[in-house]
PDB file of C-alpha atoms in Angstrom:
ATOM      1  CA  MET Y   1      67.248  31.063  57.996  1.00 43.00           C
ATOM      2  CA  ASN Y   2      65.483  30.410  60.868  1.00 51.00           C
ATOM      3  CA  TRP Y   3      68.417  30.888  63.215  1.00 52.00           C
ATOM      4  CA  ARG Y   4      68.745  34.382  61.410  1.00 53.00           C
ATOM      5  CA  ASN Y   5      65.074  35.641  61.880  1.00 51.00           C
ATOM      6  CA  PHE Y   6      65.343  34.655  65.524  1.00 43.00           C
ATOM      7  CA  LEU Y   7      68.494  36.233  66.209  1.00 44.00           C
ATOM      8  CA  LEU Y   8      66.979  39.747  64.204  1.00 44.00           C
ATOM      9  CA  THR Y   9      63.801  39.107  66.359  1.00 44.00           C
ATOM     10  CA  ILE Y  10      65.771  39.296  69.565  1.00 42.00           C
ATOM     11  CA  THR Y  11      67.925  42.293  68.320  1.00 42.00           C
ATOM     12  CA  LEU Y  12      64.929  44.300  67.507  1.00 39.00           C
ATOM     13  CA  VAL Y  13      63.094  43.411  70.913  1.00 39.00           C
ATOM     14  CA  THR Y  14      66.275  44.600  72.910  1.00 40.00           C
ATOM     15  CA  LEU Y  15      66.276  47.842  71.031  1.00 38.00           C
ATOM     16  CA  THR Y  16      62.676  48.606  71.425  1.00 39.00           C
ATOM     17  CA  GLN Y  17      63.195  47.987  75.213  1.00 40.00           C
ATOM     18  CA  GLY Y  18      66.027  50.197  75.122  1.00 40.00           C
ATOM     19  CA  VAL Y  19      64.578  53.058  73.682  1.00 39.00           C
ATOM     20  CA  PHE Y  20      61.058  52.913  75.156  1.00 44.00           C
ATOM     21  CA  ALA Y  21      59.203  56.422  75.225  1.00 49.00           C
ATOM     22  CA  GLN Y  22      62.569  57.893  74.538  1.00 61.00           C
ATOM     23  CA  TYR Y  23      62.011  61.712  73.148  1.00 62.00           C
ATOM     24  CA  ASN Y  24      63.902  62.752  69.995  1.00 65.00           C
ATOM     25  CA  LEU Y  25      64.903  59.042  69.083  1.00 68.00           C
ATOM     26  CA  LEU Y  26      63.863  59.314  65.197  1.00 71.00           C
ATOM     27  CA  ASN Y  27      65.415  62.690  64.693  1.00 71.00           C
ATOM     28  CA  ALA Y  28      68.588  62.376  67.166  1.00 72.00           C
ATOM     29  CA  THR Y  29      72.306  62.321  64.939  1.00 69.00           C
ATOM     30  CA  THR Y  30      73.799  61.007  67.831  1.00 73.00           C
ATOM     31  CA  PRO Y  31      73.205  58.781  70.925  1.00 72.00           C
ATOM     32  CA  GLU Y  32      73.510  62.136  73.174  1.00 66.00           C
ATOM     33  CA  GLU Y  33      70.657  63.732  71.593  1.00 67.00           C
ATOM     34  CA  ILE Y  34      68.406  60.766  72.400  1.00 68.00           C
ATOM     35  CA  GLY Y  35      65.749  61.577  75.132  1.00 65.00           C
ATOM     36  CA  LEU Y  36      66.241  65.610  74.958  1.00 69.00           C
ATOM     37  CA  LYS Y  37      63.286  67.450  74.141  1.00 67.00           C
ATOM     38  CA  THR Y  38      63.379  70.187  71.480  1.00 66.00           C
ATOM     39  CA  GLU Y  39      62.033  73.677  72.501  1.00 64.00           C
ATOM     40  CA  ALA Y  40      59.159  73.424  70.429  1.00 63.00           C
ATOM     41  CA  GLN Y  41      58.404  69.946  72.629  1.00 62.00           C
ATOM     42  CA  LYS Y  42      58.918  71.681  75.820  1.00 59.00           C
ATOM     43  CA  GLU Y  43      55.984  74.430  75.025  1.00 58.00           C
ATOM     44  CA  TYR Y  44      53.790  71.881  73.532  1.00 57.00           C
ATOM     45  CA  ASP Y  45      53.971  69.573  76.496  1.00 60.00           C
ATOM     46  CA  ASN Y  46      51.480  70.103  79.543  1.00 56.00           C
ATOM     47  CA  ALA Y  47      53.943  69.050  82.237  1.00 68.00           C
ATOM     48  CA  LYS Y  48      51.097  69.247  85.031  1.00 80.00           C
ATOM     49  CA  PRO Y  49      48.829  66.908  85.780  1.00 85.00           C
ATOM     50  CA  LEU Y  50      45.044  67.510  85.406  1.00 85.00           C
ATOM     51  CA  GLU Y  51      43.645  69.331  88.086  1.00 87.00           C
ATOM     52  CA  TYR Y  52      40.677  68.455  90.286  1.00 89.00           C
ATOM     53  CA  GLY Y  53      38.036  70.112  89.962  1.00 86.00           C
ATOM     54  CA  PHE Y  54      36.211  72.125  92.969  1.00 88.00           C
ATOM     55  CA  ILE Y  55      33.915  70.261  94.563  1.00 90.00           C
ATOM     56  CA  ASP Y  56      31.624  72.026  97.154  1.00 91.00           C
ATOM     57  CA  ASP Y  57      31.001  69.914 100.314  1.00 91.00           C
ATOM     58  CA  LYS Y  58      27.454  70.870  99.952  1.00 92.00           C
ATOM     59  CA  ASP Y  59      27.389  68.913  96.801  1.00 92.00           C
ATOM     60  CA  VAL Y  60      28.156  65.646  98.045  1.00 93.00           C
ATOM     61  CA  LEU Y  61      25.030  63.654  98.546  1.00 92.00           C
ATOM     62  CA  TRP Y  62      26.748  60.816 100.107  1.00 94.00           C
ATOM     63  CA  SER Y  63      29.971  59.514 100.397  1.00 94.00           C
ATOM     64  CA  LYS Y  64      31.872  56.214 101.774  1.00 95.00           C
ATOM     65  CA  MET Y  65      35.793  56.016 102.594  1.00 96.00           C
ATOM     66  CA  VAL Y  66      37.411  52.663 101.568  1.00 97.00           C
ATOM     67  CA  TRP Y  67      40.757  51.004 101.785  1.00 97.00           C
ATOM     68  CA  GLU Y  68      42.035  48.750  98.978  1.00 97.00           C
ATOM     69  CA  LYS Y  69      45.008  46.510  98.660  1.00 96.00           C
ATOM     70  CA  ILE Y  70      46.560  46.280  94.917  1.00 96.00           C
ATOM     71  CA  VAL Y  71      48.424  42.989  94.676  1.00 95.00           C
ATOM     72  CA  LEU Y  72      51.347  43.404  92.438  1.00 94.00           C
ATOM     73  CA  ASP Y  73      50.962  39.400  91.434  1.00 93.00           C
ATOM     74  CA  GLU Y  74      47.908  40.063  89.323  1.00 93.00           C
ATOM     75  CA  ARG Y  75      49.086  40.741  85.906  1.00 93.00           C
ATOM     76  CA  ILE Y  76      47.365  43.864  85.193  1.00 93.00           C
ATOM     77  CA  ASN Y  77      48.953  45.469  88.163  1.00 94.00           C
ATOM     78  CA  PHE Y  78      52.383  44.666  86.867  1.00 93.00           C
ATOM     79  CA  PRO Y  79      53.229  48.438  85.224  1.00 92.00           C
ATOM     80  CA  LEU Y  80      53.306  49.361  88.635  1.00 94.00           C
ATOM     81  CA  TYR Y  81      55.868  46.699  89.686  1.00 93.00           C
ATOM     82  CA  TYR Y  82      58.309  46.683  86.784  1.00 91.00           C
ATOM     83  CA  PRO Y  83      60.912  47.119  86.505  1.00 90.00           C
ATOM     84  CA  VAL Y  84      62.569  45.667  89.275  1.00 86.00           C
ATOM     85  CA  ASP Y  85      65.999  45.220  87.911  1.00 82.00           C
ATOM     86  CA  THR Y  86      67.408  49.086  86.557  1.00 78.00           C
ATOM     87  CA  MET Y  87      71.038  48.079  85.687  1.00 78.00           C
ATOM     88  CA  ASN Y  88      70.021  46.541  82.124  1.00 78.00           C
ATOM     89  CA  ILE Y  89      67.389  49.139  81.339  1.00 79.00           C
ATOM     90  CA  GLY Y  90      66.818  52.668  80.589  1.00 74.00           C
ATOM     91  CA  LYS Y  91      66.806  55.189  83.472  1.00 76.00           C
ATOM     92  CA  GLU Y  92      63.308  56.441  81.599  1.00 76.00           C
ATOM     93  CA  ARG Y  93      61.784  53.077  82.804  1.00 84.00           C
ATOM     94  CA  ARG Y  94      61.508  53.075  86.625  1.00 89.00           C
ATOM     95  CA  SER Y  95      59.029  50.999  88.792  1.00 92.00           C
ATOM     96  CA  LEU Y  96      56.563  53.029  91.215  1.00 95.00           C
ATOM     97  CA  TYR Y  97      58.659  52.107  94.261  1.00 94.00           C
ATOM     98  CA  ASP Y  98      61.684  53.621  92.871  1.00 93.00           C
ATOM     99  CA  VAL Y  99      60.122  56.861  91.842  1.00 94.00           C
ATOM    100  CA  LEU Y 100      58.578  57.108  95.585  1.00 95.00           C
ATOM    101  CA  PHE Y 101      61.703  56.371  96.867  1.00 93.00           C
ATOM    102  CA  LYS Y 102      63.987  58.629  94.711  1.00 93.00           C
ATOM    103  CA  ASN Y 103      62.127  61.449  95.342  1.00 94.00           C
ATOM    104  CA  ILE Y 104      61.878  60.824  99.128  1.00 94.00           C
ATOM    105  CA  LYS Y 105      65.551  60.487  99.252  1.00 91.00           C
ATOM    106  CA  ASN Y 106      66.023  63.511  97.725  1.00 91.00           C
ATOM    107  CA  GLY Y 107      63.290  65.739  99.813  1.00 90.00           C
ATOM    108  CA  ARG Y 108      60.914  66.284  96.637  1.00 93.00           C
ATOM    109  CA  ILE Y 109      58.262  64.378  98.963  1.00 94.00           C
ATOM    110  CA  ALA Y 110      59.095  65.617 102.444  1.00 92.00           C
ATOM    111  CA  ASN Y 111      55.725  64.380 103.988  1.00 94.00           C
ATOM    112  CA  LEU Y 112      55.641  60.879 105.166  1.00 95.00           C
ATOM    113  CA  TYR Y 113      53.049  59.750 107.706  1.00 96.00           C
ATOM    114  CA  THR Y 114      52.764  56.622 109.723  1.00 94.00           C
ATOM    115  CA  ASP Y 115      48.796  55.744 108.967  1.00 94.00           C
ATOM    116  CA  SER Y 116      46.110  56.586 106.633  1.00 95.00           C
ATOM    117  CA  TYR Y 117      44.783  59.009 108.837  1.00 95.00           C
ATOM    118  CA  PHE Y 118      47.954  61.043 108.744  1.00 95.00           C
ATOM    119  CA  THR Y 119      48.211  61.541 112.597  1.00 92.00           C
ATOM    120  CA  ASP Y 120      51.720  61.612 113.030  1.00 93.00           C
ATOM    121  CA  LYS Y 121      54.694  62.423 110.640  1.00 94.00           C
ATOM    122  CA  VAL Y 122      57.877  60.367 110.388  1.00 93.00           C
ATOM    123  CA  SER Y 123      61.320  61.590 108.714  1.00 92.00           C
ATOM    124  CA  PHE Y 124      63.215  59.662 105.820  1.00 90.00           C
ATOM    125  CA  ALA Y 125      65.948  58.481 108.726  1.00 90.00           C
ATOM    126  CA  GLN Y 126      63.059  56.648 110.847  1.00 91.00           C
ATOM    127  CA  VAL Y 127      61.846  55.072 107.056  1.00 90.00           C
ATOM    128  CA  GLN Y 128      65.165  53.823 106.281  1.00 89.00           C
ATOM    129  CA  GLU Y 129      65.414  52.157 109.413  1.00 87.00           C
ATOM    130  CA  GLY Y 130      62.560  49.883 108.615  1.00 87.00           C
ATOM    131  CA  LEU Y 131      64.002  48.977 105.491  1.00 89.00           C
ATOM    132  CA  ILE Y 132      67.345  48.126 106.506  1.00 88.00           C
ATOM    133  CA  ARG Y 133      68.819  45.217 108.316  1.00 86.00           C
ATOM    134  CA  ILE Y 134      72.855  45.227 109.423  1.00 83.00           C
ATOM    135  CA  ASP Y 135      73.911  41.770 110.911  1.00 81.00           C
ATOM    136  CA  THR Y 136      77.375  41.148 112.202  1.00 80.00           C
ATOM    137  CA  LEU Y 137      79.098  37.692 111.775  1.00 79.00           C
ATOM    138  CA  ASP Y 138      80.800  35.861 114.340  1.00 77.00           C
ATOM    139  CA  LEU Y 139      84.302  37.108 112.976  1.00 79.00           C
ATOM    140  CA  GLY Y 140      82.883  40.215 112.643  1.00 77.00           C
ATOM    141  CA  TYR Y 141      82.532  40.157 116.842  1.00 76.00           C
ATOM    142  CA  GLU Y 142      85.566  38.510 117.197  1.00 79.00           C
ATOM    143  CA  GLN Y 143      87.152  41.478 115.569  1.00 78.00           C
ATOM    144  CA  TYR Y 144      85.132  43.974 117.760  1.00 75.00           C
ATOM    145  CA  ASN Y 145      86.060  42.087 121.173  1.00 82.00           C
ATOM    146  CA  ALA Y 146      89.581  42.256 120.138  1.00 83.00           C
ATOM    147  CA  GLY Y 147      89.298  45.771 119.730  1.00 83.00           C
ATOM    148  CA  GLU Y 148      89.962  45.901 116.087  1.00 82.00           C
ATOM    149  CA  PRO Y 149      87.551  47.420 113.524  1.00 84.00           C
ATOM    150  CA  ILE Y 150      84.907  45.285 111.848  1.00 82.00           C
ATOM    151  CA  SER Y 151      85.873  44.001 108.261  1.00 79.00           C
ATOM    152  CA  PRO Y 152      83.370  44.974 105.930  1.00 78.00           C
ATOM    153  CA  GLU Y 153      83.163  41.343 104.485  1.00 81.00           C
ATOM    154  CA  TYR Y 154      81.775  40.487 108.095  1.00 78.00           C
ATOM    155  CA  VAL Y 155      78.883  42.832 108.130  1.00 81.00           C
ATOM    156  CA  ASP Y 156      75.712  41.641 106.165  1.00 81.00           C
ATOM    157  CA  THR Y 157      73.127  44.235 105.172  1.00 84.00           C
ATOM    158  CA  THR Y 158      70.153  43.349 103.891  1.00 86.00           C
ATOM    159  CA  LYS Y 159      68.112  46.080 102.339  1.00 88.00           C
ATOM    160  CA  ILE Y 160      64.521  46.647 100.908  1.00 89.00           C
ATOM    161  CA  GLU Y 161      64.462  46.945  97.397  1.00 89.00           C
ATOM    162  CA  ALA Y 162      61.691  47.223  94.697  1.00 89.00           C
ATOM    163  CA  PHE Y 163      61.144  43.619  94.170  1.00 90.00           C
ATOM    164  CA  HIS Y 164      60.387  43.057  97.551  1.00 91.00           C
ATOM    165  CA  VAL Y 165      57.472  45.189  97.452  1.00 93.00           C
ATOM    166  CA  GLN Y 166      54.788  42.598  97.313  1.00 93.00           C
ATOM    167  CA  GLU Y 167      51.227  45.284  97.198  1.00 95.00           C
ATOM    168  CA  TYR Y 168      50.145  48.872  97.437  1.00 96.00           C
ATOM    169  CA  ARG Y 169      47.395  50.271  99.963  1.00 96.00           C
ATOM    170  CA  ILE Y 170      45.472  52.913  99.057  1.00 97.00           C
ATOM    171  CA  LYS Y 171      42.947  55.261 100.598  1.00 97.00           C
ATOM    172  CA  GLY Y 172      40.233  56.434  98.814  1.00 96.00           C
ATOM    173  CA  LEU Y 173      36.755  58.499  98.608  1.00 96.00           C
ATOM    174  CA  TRP Y 174      33.473  57.104  96.536  1.00 96.00           C
ATOM    175  CA  TYR Y 175      31.251  60.210  96.908  1.00 95.00           C
ATOM    176  CA  PHE Y 176      28.190  61.074  95.092  1.00 94.00           C
ATOM    177  CA  ASP Y 177      27.954  64.767  93.273  1.00 92.00           C
ATOM    178  CA  LYS Y 178      24.029  65.697  93.269  1.00 90.00           C
ATOM    179  CA  ARG Y 179      25.034  68.582  90.965  1.00 90.00           C
ATOM    180  CA  GLN Y 180      26.589  66.352  88.219  1.00 88.00           C
ATOM    181  CA  GLY Y 181      24.701  63.164  89.111  1.00 88.00           C
ATOM    182  CA  GLU Y 182      27.074  60.905  89.050  1.00 90.00           C
ATOM    183  CA  LEU Y 183      29.009  58.537  91.502  1.00 93.00           C
ATOM    184  CA  LYS Y 184      32.921  59.511  91.504  1.00 94.00           C
ATOM    185  CA  TYR Y 185      36.143  58.578  93.168  1.00 95.00           C
ATOM    186  CA  ARG Y 186      38.847  60.512  94.946  1.00 95.00           C
ATOM    187  CA  LEU Y 187      42.388  58.958  95.726  1.00 96.00           C
ATOM    188  CA  ILE Y 188      43.515  60.245  99.272  1.00 96.00           C
ATOM    189  CA  ALA Y 189      46.709  58.094 100.055  1.00 97.00           C
ATOM    190  CA  LEU Y 190      48.942  55.579  99.329  1.00 96.00           C
ATOM    191  CA  SER Y 191      50.953  53.257 101.245  1.00 96.00           C
ATOM    192  CA  PRO Y 192      53.931  50.587  99.646  1.00 95.00           C
ATOM    193  CA  ILE Y 193      53.753  47.326 101.630  1.00 94.00           C
ATOM    194  CA  VAL Y 194      57.048  45.715 102.102  1.00 93.00           C
ATOM    195  CA  PRO Y 195      57.948  42.677 104.206  1.00 91.00           C
ATOM    196  CA  ASP Y 196      59.242  43.047 107.514  1.00 89.00           C
ATOM    197  CA  VAL Y 197      63.381  43.190 107.000  1.00 87.00           C
ATOM    198  CA  TYR Y 198      64.316  41.869 109.929  1.00 85.00           C
ATOM    199  CA  PHE Y 199      62.055  38.188 108.803  1.00 85.00           C
ATOM    200  CA  ILE Y 200      62.246  38.725 105.308  1.00 85.00           C
ATOM    201  CA  ASP Y 201      64.267  35.181 105.153  1.00 79.00           C
ATOM    202  CA  SER Y 202      61.164  33.544 106.723  1.00 81.00           C
ATOM    203  CA  ASP Y 203      58.942  31.453 104.618  1.00 79.00           C
ATOM    204  CA  GLU Y 204      55.684  33.957 105.106  1.00 82.00           C
ATOM    205  CA  PRO Y 205      57.181  37.211 106.140  1.00 82.00           C
ATOM    206  CA  ASP Y 206      54.964  39.703 107.974  1.00 87.00           C
ATOM    207  CA  LEU Y 207      53.878  42.872 105.740  1.00 90.00           C
ATOM    208  CA  VAL Y 208      54.536  46.217 107.205  1.00 90.00           C
ATOM    209  CA  GLU Y 209      53.330  49.623 105.914  1.00 91.00           C
ATOM    210  CA  SER Y 210      56.608  51.268 105.638  1.00 89.00           C
ATOM    211  CA  TYR Y 211      54.958  55.029 105.371  1.00 94.00           C
ATOM    212  CA  TRP Y 212      52.024  56.575 104.056  1.00 96.00           C
ATOM    213  CA  LEU Y 213      51.599  59.209 101.336  1.00 97.00           C
ATOM    214  CA  PHE Y 214      48.963  62.036 100.805  1.00 97.00           C
ATOM    215  CA  PHE Y 215      48.094  61.547  97.042  1.00 96.00           C
ATOM    216  CA  PRO Y 216      47.519  65.175  96.036  1.00 95.00           C
ATOM    217  CA  ASP Y 217      51.251  65.946  97.678  1.00 95.00           C
ATOM    218  CA  ILE Y 218      52.860  63.671  95.377  1.00 95.00           C
ATOM    219  CA  ARG Y 219      50.772  64.019  92.163  1.00 95.00           C
ATOM    220  CA  ASP Y 220      53.173  66.452  90.330  1.00 93.00           C
ATOM    221  CA  ILE Y 221      56.058  63.909  90.814  1.00 93.00           C
ATOM    222  CA  LEU Y 222      53.905  60.929  89.713  1.00 94.00           C
ATOM    223  CA  ASN Y 223      53.191  62.422  86.557  1.00 92.00           C
ATOM    224  CA  GLU Y 224      56.424  63.127  85.492  1.00 89.00           C
ATOM    225  CA  ALA Y 225      56.997  59.503  85.958  1.00 90.00           C
ATOM    226  CA  MET Y 226      55.971  57.144  83.079  1.00 88.00           C
ATOM    227  CA  CYS Y 227      55.052  53.346  83.337  1.00 87.00           C
ATOM    228  CA  PHE Y 228      55.159  50.726  80.588  1.00 86.00           C
ATOM    229  CA  ASN Y 229      52.039  50.773  78.277  1.00 84.00           C
ATOM    230  CA  ASN Y 230      51.941  47.301  77.038  1.00 84.00           C
ATOM    231  CA  LYS Y 231      49.309  48.193  74.371  1.00 85.00           C
ATOM    232  CA  ASN Y 232      51.493  51.187  72.908  1.00 84.00           C
ATOM    233  CA  THR Y 233      55.086  51.684  73.699  1.00 81.00           C
ATOM    234  CA  ALA Y 234      54.690  55.170  71.606  1.00 79.00           C
ATOM    235  CA  MET Y 235      52.130  56.597  74.439  1.00 83.00           C
ATOM    236  CA  PRO Y 236      53.380  55.608  77.835  1.00 84.00           C
ATOM    237  CA  ILE Y 237      51.298  56.112  81.012  1.00 89.00           C
ATOM    238  CA  SER Y 238      52.247  58.539  83.861  1.00 91.00           C
ATOM    239  CA  PHE Y 239      51.637  56.862  87.319  1.00 94.00           C
ATOM    240  CA  ASP Y 240      49.527  59.689  88.137  1.00 95.00           C
ATOM    241  CA  HIS Y 241      47.255  58.755  85.393  1.00 93.00           C
ATOM    242  CA  ILE Y 242      46.738  55.080  85.852  1.00 94.00           C
ATOM    243  CA  LEU Y 243      46.180  55.751  89.376  1.00 95.00           C
ATOM    244  CA  ASN Y 244      43.800  58.314  88.994  1.00 94.00           C
ATOM    245  CA  ALA Y 245      41.650  56.349  86.193  1.00 93.00           C
ATOM    246  CA  ARG Y 246      41.678  53.130  88.512  1.00 93.00           C
ATOM    247  CA  ARG Y 247      43.642  51.255  85.809  1.00 93.00           C
ATOM    248  CA  PHE Y 248      44.511  48.257  88.052  1.00 94.00           C
ATOM    249  CA  ASN Y 249      42.710  45.593  90.240  1.00 95.00           C
ATOM    250  CA  ALA Y 250      42.069  46.040  93.889  1.00 95.00           C
ATOM    251  CA  ASN Y 251      40.318  44.477  96.699  1.00 94.00           C
ATOM    252  CA  MET Y 252      38.692  46.261  99.590  1.00 95.00           C
ATOM    253  CA  TYR Y 253      40.210  45.138 102.924  1.00 96.00           C
ATOM    254  CA  LYS Y 254      38.579  47.941 105.161  1.00 95.00           C
ATOM    255  CA  GLU Y 255      35.554  50.310 105.207  1.00 95.00           C
ATOM    256  CA  GLU Y 256      35.119  53.164 106.983  1.00 95.00           C
ATOM    257  CA  ASN Y 257      32.514  52.378 110.205  1.00 93.00           C
ATOM    258  CA  VAL Y 258      30.887  52.387 113.364  1.00 94.00           C
ATOM    259  CA  TYR Y 259      33.314  49.909 114.654  1.00 94.00           C
ATOM    260  CA  GLN Y 260      35.993  51.932 114.541  1.00 92.00           C
ATOM    261  CA  ASP Y 261      36.717  51.438 111.002  1.00 93.00           C
ATOM    262  CA  ARG Y 262      37.715  47.556 111.360  1.00 94.00           C
ATOM    263  CA  ARG Y 263      39.491  45.362 108.906  1.00 95.00           C
ATOM    264  CA  ILE Y 264      37.436  42.852 107.105  1.00 96.00           C
ATOM    265  CA  GLU Y 265      39.705  40.222 108.387  1.00 94.00           C
ATOM    266  CA  ASP Y 266      38.510  40.959 111.975  1.00 95.00           C
ATOM    267  CA  TYR Y 267      35.330  39.954 111.641  1.00 95.00           C
ATOM    268  CA  ILE Y 268      35.875  37.222 109.087  1.00 95.00           C
ATOM    269  CA  PRO Y 269      38.808  35.691 110.076  1.00 94.00           C
ATOM    270  CA  ASN Y 270      40.886  32.822 108.590  1.00 91.00           C
ATOM    271  CA  ASN Y 271      38.711  32.689 105.637  1.00 94.00           C
ATOM    272  CA  ALA Y 272      39.933  34.155 102.161  1.00 92.00           C
ATOM    273  CA  LEU Y 273      37.108  33.322 100.267  1.00 95.00           C
ATOM    274  CA  MET Y 274      34.189  34.757 102.562  1.00 96.00           C
ATOM    275  CA  GLN Y 275      36.717  37.805 103.144  1.00 95.00           C
ATOM    276  CA  LEU Y 276      36.793  38.596  99.226  1.00 94.00           C
ATOM    277  CA  LEU Y 277      33.190  38.442  99.208  1.00 96.00           C
ATOM    278  CA  GLU Y 278      32.646  40.989 101.468  1.00 96.00           C
ATOM    279  CA  SER Y 279      34.881  42.811 100.005  1.00 95.00           C
ATOM    280  CA  GLU Y 280      32.494  42.671  96.493  1.00 95.00           C
ATOM    281  CA  ARG Y 281      29.706  43.132  98.956  1.00 95.00           C
ATOM    282  CA  ILE Y 282      30.866  46.298  99.467  1.00 95.00           C
ATOM    283  CA  ARG Y 283      31.692  47.547  96.444  1.00 94.00           C
ATOM    284  CA  THR Y 284      28.096  46.458  95.218  1.00 94.00           C
ATOM    285  CA  LYS Y 285      26.993  48.468  97.884  1.00 94.00           C
ATOM    286  CA  ILE Y 286      28.662  51.623  96.889  1.00 94.00           C
ATOM    287  CA  ARG Y 287      28.112  50.978  93.028  1.00 92.00           C
ATOM    288  CA  ASP Y 288      24.064  50.183  93.798  1.00 91.00           C
ATOM    289  CA  PHE Y 289      23.808  53.896  95.434  1.00 89.00           C
ATOM    290  CA  GLU Y 290      24.297  55.362  92.003  1.00 87.00           C
ATOM    291  CA  LEU Y 291      21.813  52.830  90.527  1.00 85.00           C
ATOM    292  CA  ASP Y 292      19.056  53.780  93.202  1.00 85.00           C
ATOM    293  CA  GLN Y 293      19.393  57.219  92.444  1.00 81.00           C
ATOM    294  CA  TRP Y 294      17.981  56.794  89.106  1.00 77.00           C
ATOM    295  CA  GLN Y 295      14.848  54.577  90.201  1.00 69.00           C
ATOM    296  CA  TYR Y 296      11.767  55.858  90.130  1.00 58.00           C
TER     297      TYR Y 296
END
């Protein structure tokens, strides 16, 4: 009896994972109808992300630009990381990296930048060069030297995949809106951070910013892609929502300052604890600005 219950539980969990956030599941008469929206659903759905309200520069009493790291090892950040294996899961579930890379590849995301200041653009071909490493084995060189074509089995290709992403770096502006009398946050830029493909096999590979994206430019795409809602699978959350609502944990690693926006690690080197405390000090300074406005 216990084994029967156990097998039943495993079956139900598997089916639940397979039908996550699928439209028309309860009304479908064939498997092909699962995931298809009815005309009524299409008319009812609001496919566009919630628009930002207009902010007059004269209404911004104070602002501070900050850069943060979203480390994907933390449990609260798992919805941005998983799933990393898409072979055994429905096509409606993809990681944030998969969503970004797919739309860069098909051309929907056309504007890629080298840094968070948007100084220079890069092409998809240039980005891809930093994500793929091709090594030719000794037997392949022997074929090449002999004037023969190199056999595919003698070429070792290493490619950065979704499971290689270790963190995301974001750039955002904290500002005080004097018209509404509150402190607000606006996400400006986003970058996936991956290991250097040429040193990916080392114990501690260097992390690189593969590209930067202007966040308002990709909101429509992120609004279409859903991430897993662990509390209610019937109500998935779009990546646009989860990022704008700051439903993640992040640590500041840089703020705009007179020292050419130097990083915390530049003036507090080799001390992770003190760097974390400095990040909290900056966060507290920003939060206290709003509190200070209401003290008479």
